[in-house]
Amino acid sequence: MLSNLRIAYVLLLITKISETMASTSTSEESTVLERSSKSFLKELVFELSGSSLLWPCESTKHIYIQSGRYVPRNVIITRAQLQRDIMYVALPRYKHGVPFTLGKIQLTKGQCITKIAPYPCWAIQEEGNCQALQSVVDIKLDHYGFLWILDVGIVNTLEQPIRRCKPKIVAINTLDGKVVKSIDINNLLTTASRLQFLVVDYGSNGKPFVYIADAGAHSILVYDIAASKSYRIVLPKATSPITDVLYMVLTSPGTGNSTLYFTYLTSANLYSIKTEYLRMGKGGDGSIVSVGTKPYGKQMVLLGADGGNALFFRYKGENDIYLWNTKTCFKISNLQEIQRGEDCRLTTQILPGHKHFMWALESNFHDFISERTGCNGASIVLHPVLQECDD
């Protein structure tokens, strides 16, 4: 679907430069291209900050600050979804002082700092109100325009965790901002449960399914939305050595045969399961497959997919982004470095969207966890994924 990441440079030619190049010489052409490319790319870098929220008025902001309900440095974006020039973001309540946990951003080209507004409204963000959102840790926008939300119900998880409400899946129709589904998933949990990521999938009959990574209980939770049925797929011990981060990425080749790839951060292998098995609640009898051993013995962070066969990842503590075409064998020679990262931030997600790019969401989450971000909080950036041209 967007597997050729050199599309970025094609778009630069088409959208910004073609009309200005007709009368220039070859040498002038390359000079104009270089300058225009840099200018265009700069306009597509969006800086996000917990100190740049959209408030109904200054007095409301002042009340939140004075009461401790708003602490800018405690706000961070960890997950996002793109819909044309709109970005929906998850702002988990890892610490106190996060006024809303689901946001919306209008991406305006050339705007340096963008404002984050509560989505769909302020009322649904009330902490302690179990009809509202408590702590959103992951979101997924489907092709029908429904935004699916994983609310774990626990706040202040990096300080003194408080269980405000039961965990739930919420679906919002982005056409009108109304909640169309709210599903209590507490019956799927154990005392060890720790919910982390959410994936939305549609069967060949058009029925939606939600898959949730339960790292603490070494499970993948499956919820059949249409039938209101749920399953717990307990992972084999070999796939889950210890309680850890459980990453999941869905690839969809367009044939209706989707595959869920998953791995624990510290696991030596990458695994997969066809979603046809997940939908039936089957996790045994060879349905879970070891795709291969992780390269160089390194720990892998799965970042996302392009909606087709491309899976993106990086190595723990490293900034470079890699692509693996899942139609090929999982081995070093088939892993392509597509972008070199910067030093201060790490990519937390790769997602398709705005202007036909693949986008990278980056932050210094490691500094956020260890209280090293300063008064302004985490450094968060959204930018296109670009592969450097060969000389």
XYZ file of C-alpha atoms in Angstrom:
391
model
C 0.000 0.000 0.000
C 2.753 2.484 0.600
C 5.656 0.092 0.605
C 7.880 2.223 -1.607
C 9.025 4.909 0.775
C 10.724 6.875 -1.974
C 7.219 8.141 -2.649
C 8.227 11.103 -0.518
C 10.612 12.369 -3.130
C 8.111 11.769 -5.918
C 5.571 13.826 -4.040
C 8.081 16.598 -3.589
C 8.541 16.757 -7.334
C 4.837 16.624 -8.107
C 3.379 18.900 -5.458
C 5.915 21.622 -4.931
C 8.369 21.899 -7.756
C 7.079 20.793 -11.137
C 5.515 24.101 -12.107
C 8.690 26.022 -11.283
C 11.096 23.743 -13.118
C 10.005 23.949 -16.724
C 12.305 26.784 -17.736
C 15.383 26.008 -15.639
C 18.625 24.356 -16.710
C 19.763 20.988 -15.353
C 22.094 22.506 -12.745
C 19.532 25.103 -11.732
C 16.936 22.342 -11.537
C 18.837 20.355 -8.918
C 19.476 23.510 -6.875
C 15.794 24.438 -6.874
C 14.865 20.848 -6.016
C 17.199 20.747 -3.039
C 15.993 24.059 -1.619
C 12.314 23.337 -2.289
C 12.584 19.845 -0.813
C 14.063 21.135 2.437
C 11.437 23.874 2.667
C 8.575 21.476 1.950
C 9.792 18.898 4.460
C 10.188 21.528 7.150
C 6.539 22.479 6.656
C 5.528 18.860 7.300
C 7.247 18.555 10.676
C 4.762 19.081 13.501
C 5.985 19.764 17.027
C 3.618 18.728 19.806
C 3.751 19.678 23.447
C 1.840 19.172 26.663
C 2.119 22.914 27.228
C 0.172 23.627 24.024
C -3.393 22.569 24.784
C -6.560 24.238 23.519
C -8.610 25.614 26.407
C -12.164 27.027 26.389
C -10.788 30.124 28.124
C -7.776 31.289 30.137
C -9.686 31.186 33.430
C -10.388 27.458 32.959
C -6.715 26.827 32.305
C -5.796 28.793 35.429
C -8.233 26.775 37.567
C -6.784 23.491 36.283
C -3.227 24.653 37.012
C -4.051 25.929 40.491
C -5.869 22.718 41.412
C -3.060 20.487 40.106
C -5.264 18.997 37.396
C -2.951 20.389 34.722
C 0.803 19.880 34.907
C 2.216 20.500 31.381
C 5.359 18.405 31.865
C 3.202 15.368 32.775
C 1.378 15.324 29.420
C 2.709 13.108 26.622
C 1.365 11.716 23.348
C 2.173 8.044 22.848
C -0.171 6.904 20.060
C -1.868 8.589 17.107
C -4.136 8.051 14.104
C -4.423 10.222 11.007
C -7.542 11.144 9.055
C -6.687 13.512 6.202
C -5.294 16.607 7.995
C -6.674 15.613 11.406
C -4.645 13.748 13.995
C -6.259 11.885 16.892
C -3.929 11.296 19.833
C -3.783 9.219 23.009
C -2.504 11.062 26.080
C -2.352 8.390 28.812
C -2.700 9.545 32.394
C 0.654 8.087 33.391
C 1.051 10.918 35.903
C -1.247 13.374 37.637
C -2.142 16.636 35.936
C -3.323 15.355 32.536
C -6.572 17.274 31.854
C -7.732 15.089 28.959
C -6.655 11.678 27.689
C -7.945 11.726 24.093
C -7.141 14.629 21.805
C -7.525 16.014 18.315
C -5.070 18.125 16.335
C -5.567 20.065 13.111
C -2.400 19.622 11.051
C -1.716 22.927 9.337
C 1.286 23.022 7.024
C 3.979 25.380 8.229
C 2.521 25.733 11.730
C 5.379 25.158 14.144
C 3.543 24.318 17.370
C 0.085 22.766 17.047
C -2.697 23.017 19.625
C -4.153 19.830 21.096
C -7.910 19.902 21.753
C -9.890 17.379 23.833
C -11.822 14.933 21.674
C -14.699 14.748 21.222
C -15.415 17.138 24.114
C -14.361 18.104 27.638
C -17.222 16.230 29.339
C -15.966 12.804 28.241
C -12.546 13.433 29.825
C -13.637 13.621 33.468
C -11.381 11.596 35.732
C -13.359 9.413 38.133
C -16.500 9.378 35.980
C -16.810 5.829 34.632
C -18.992 7.013 31.749
C -15.993 9.077 30.630
C -12.458 8.201 29.503
C -9.902 7.595 32.260
C -6.588 6.719 30.592
C -6.420 6.024 26.871
C -3.336 3.974 25.976
C -4.064 3.131 22.343
C -6.377 4.131 19.492
C -7.168 2.829 16.018
C -9.096 4.524 13.203
C -10.827 2.067 10.871
C -11.752 2.560 7.213
C -15.356 3.386 8.146
C -14.273 6.399 10.177
C -14.777 4.854 13.614
C -12.107 5.632 16.201
C -11.579 2.644 18.505
C -10.168 3.427 21.939
C -8.532 1.304 24.628
C -9.189 2.853 28.044
C -7.394 0.909 30.792
C -9.247 2.685 33.614
C -6.074 3.166 35.697
C -4.482 6.597 36.200
C -1.134 7.785 37.588
C 0.510 4.493 36.590
C 4.034 5.939 36.815
C 3.377 7.468 40.241
C 0.791 5.911 42.569
C -1.586 3.883 40.360
C -5.293 4.428 40.999
C -7.946 2.186 39.445
C -10.697 4.655 38.655
C -12.920 2.440 36.523
C -13.101 -0.877 34.723
C -11.198 -1.095 31.428
C -13.263 -0.641 28.296
C -13.260 -0.402 24.526
C -14.933 2.735 23.194
C -15.832 3.527 19.583
C -16.476 7.084 18.386
C -17.956 8.000 15.009
C -15.596 10.703 13.742
C -18.314 12.084 11.443
C -20.241 13.511 14.395
C -18.024 12.815 17.427
C -20.633 10.594 19.094
C -19.865 7.465 21.102
C -21.406 4.469 19.321
C -19.944 1.654 21.458
C -18.690 1.273 25.010
C -17.686 -2.274 25.917
C -16.751 -3.423 29.417
C -13.907 -5.942 29.065
C -13.292 -6.524 32.764
C -14.497 -10.146 32.527
C -11.536 -10.916 30.238
C -8.934 -9.821 32.768
C -6.962 -11.548 35.496
C -5.258 -10.011 38.509
C -2.021 -9.955 36.486
C -3.524 -8.240 33.421
C -1.759 -5.241 31.918
C -3.382 -3.961 28.722
C -1.089 -2.220 26.262
C -2.040 -2.201 22.557
C -5.188 -2.426 20.460
C -5.701 -3.657 16.883
C -8.940 -3.495 14.863
C -9.632 -6.012 12.107
C -12.539 -6.742 9.773
C -13.477 -10.208 8.574
C -14.431 -11.020 4.989
C -18.075 -10.587 6.029
C -17.379 -7.020 7.166
C -17.706 -7.768 10.872
C -15.270 -5.972 13.221
C -12.962 -7.655 15.711
C -10.734 -6.049 18.321
C -7.470 -7.619 19.514
C -5.825 -6.389 22.717
C -2.345 -7.155 24.019
C -2.535 -8.263 27.653
C 1.146 -8.379 28.512
C 0.720 -9.156 32.204
C -1.441 -12.230 31.624
C 0.556 -13.387 28.569
C -2.555 -13.237 26.410
C -4.173 -11.713 23.357
C -7.778 -10.730 24.044
C -10.260 -11.043 21.188
C -13.616 -9.279 21.073
C -16.181 -10.025 18.363
C -18.060 -6.715 18.213
C -21.068 -7.907 16.184
C -21.676 -11.064 18.223
C -20.659 -9.544 21.592
C -18.414 -12.563 22.146
C -14.926 -12.562 23.597
C -11.958 -14.911 23.832
C -8.666 -15.046 25.654
C -5.801 -16.529 23.648
C -3.174 -17.587 26.185
C 0.273 -17.454 24.622
C 2.640 -20.430 24.935
C 5.352 -20.024 27.557
C 8.033 -19.944 24.872
C 6.589 -16.721 23.448
C 6.347 -14.899 26.779
C 9.370 -15.470 29.008
C 8.589 -12.728 31.535
C 6.128 -9.911 32.137
C 7.137 -7.363 29.538
C 5.894 -5.123 26.729
C 3.799 -7.134 24.262
C 3.917 -5.514 20.808
C 1.366 -6.301 18.080
C 1.163 -5.276 14.408
C -1.487 -6.297 11.870
C -0.624 -6.786 8.198
C -3.403 -6.943 5.615
C -2.332 -7.976 2.101
C -5.758 -7.107 0.695
C -6.943 -10.700 0.278
C -8.875 -10.773 3.548
C -6.216 -13.006 5.111
C -4.756 -10.720 7.760
C -1.889 -11.773 10.008
C -1.105 -10.504 13.485
C 2.610 -10.302 14.289
C 3.553 -10.071 17.944
C 6.520 -10.300 20.265
C 7.572 -9.488 23.777
C 10.394 -6.972 23.914
C 12.762 -9.442 25.569
C 11.625 -12.475 23.586
C 14.226 -13.930 21.230
C 11.698 -14.564 18.450
C 8.999 -12.829 16.412
C 5.676 -14.686 16.208
C 2.543 -14.578 14.078
C -1.001 -15.892 14.039
C -3.536 -15.668 11.230
C -6.550 -13.620 12.274
C -8.930 -16.348 11.083
C -7.723 -18.346 14.106
C -8.068 -15.394 16.466
C -11.660 -14.791 15.366
C -12.512 -18.380 16.310
C -10.683 -18.158 19.633
C -8.065 -20.712 18.559
C -4.526 -20.283 19.852
C -3.314 -23.868 19.952
C -2.706 -26.670 17.454
C 0.098 -24.857 15.677
C -1.861 -21.663 14.994
C 0.925 -19.571 16.573
C 4.026 -19.632 14.371
C 7.597 -18.600 15.150
C 8.512 -16.323 12.239
C 12.190 -16.276 13.134
C 14.896 -15.174 15.534
C 15.426 -11.455 16.036
C 18.570 -10.148 14.283
C 21.825 -9.844 16.221
C 20.069 -10.953 19.405
C 18.663 -7.434 19.773
C 15.354 -6.472 21.341
C 12.790 -5.273 18.773
C 10.158 -2.551 19.095
C 7.328 -3.088 16.593
C 6.198 0.329 15.325
C 3.375 -0.313 12.867
C 2.392 -1.364 9.354
C 1.435 0.363 6.122
C -1.947 -1.314 5.704
C -0.380 -3.901 3.406
C 2.618 -6.202 3.807
C 5.185 -3.768 5.227
C 6.056 -4.002 8.924
C 8.155 -1.293 10.606
C 10.383 -1.675 13.645
C 13.440 -0.390 15.451
C 15.798 -1.874 17.988
C 15.513 -0.969 21.660
C 17.462 2.200 22.479
C 18.268 2.826 18.802
C 16.776 5.459 16.502
C 17.017 3.930 13.024
C 13.781 2.665 11.445
C 13.651 -0.618 9.521
C 11.127 -2.155 7.124
C 10.399 -5.822 6.587
C 8.220 -7.006 3.707
C 6.299 -9.797 5.420
C 5.946 -11.667 2.117
C 9.671 -12.446 2.413
C 11.589 -14.551 4.937
C 12.374 -12.879 8.248
C 16.150 -12.637 7.955
C 18.747 -9.874 8.032
C 19.103 -9.595 4.251
C 15.386 -8.767 3.948
C 15.394 -6.010 6.574
C 15.780 -2.577 5.013
C 16.934 0.498 6.906
C 14.630 3.266 5.713
C 15.469 6.184 7.970
C 18.175 7.149 10.397
C 16.875 8.667 13.585
C 18.046 11.593 15.662
C 19.676 11.375 19.056
C 17.208 12.971 21.459
C 13.969 11.191 20.484
C 12.883 7.620 19.732
C 10.101 6.581 17.367
C 7.085 5.165 19.192
C 4.812 4.583 16.188
C 4.761 4.470 12.372
C 1.381 5.089 10.761
C -0.069 5.787 7.315
C -2.044 8.911 6.560
C -1.811 12.613 5.741
C -0.599 13.463 2.198
C -0.036 9.758 1.394
C 3.093 9.581 3.549
C 4.028 7.087 6.189
C 4.478 9.134 9.365
C 6.696 8.709 12.412
C 5.631 9.743 15.899
C 8.699 10.437 18.024
C 9.256 11.478 21.620
C 11.779 11.375 24.423
C 9.545 8.997 26.365
C 12.607 7.596 28.120
C 13.263 11.053 29.600
C 9.579 11.439 30.482
C 9.638 8.227 32.523
C 12.785 9.222 34.407
C 11.660 12.822 35.122
C 14.324 14.406 32.902
C 12.096 16.506 30.633
C 12.131 19.835 32.479
C 9.244 22.277 32.831
C 8.146 22.092 29.192
C 7.686 18.344 29.309
C 8.313 15.781 26.607
C 9.625 16.635 23.152
C 7.124 15.168 20.663
C 7.352 15.365 16.864
C 5.317 14.002 13.953
C 7.084 13.888 10.581
C 7.061 11.939 7.297
C 9.178 8.811 7.047
C 11.764 9.485 4.353
C 14.321 7.183 2.851
C 17.528 8.897 1.832
C 18.235 8.777 -1.881
C 21.259 6.798 -3.037
C 24.126 8.820 -4.456
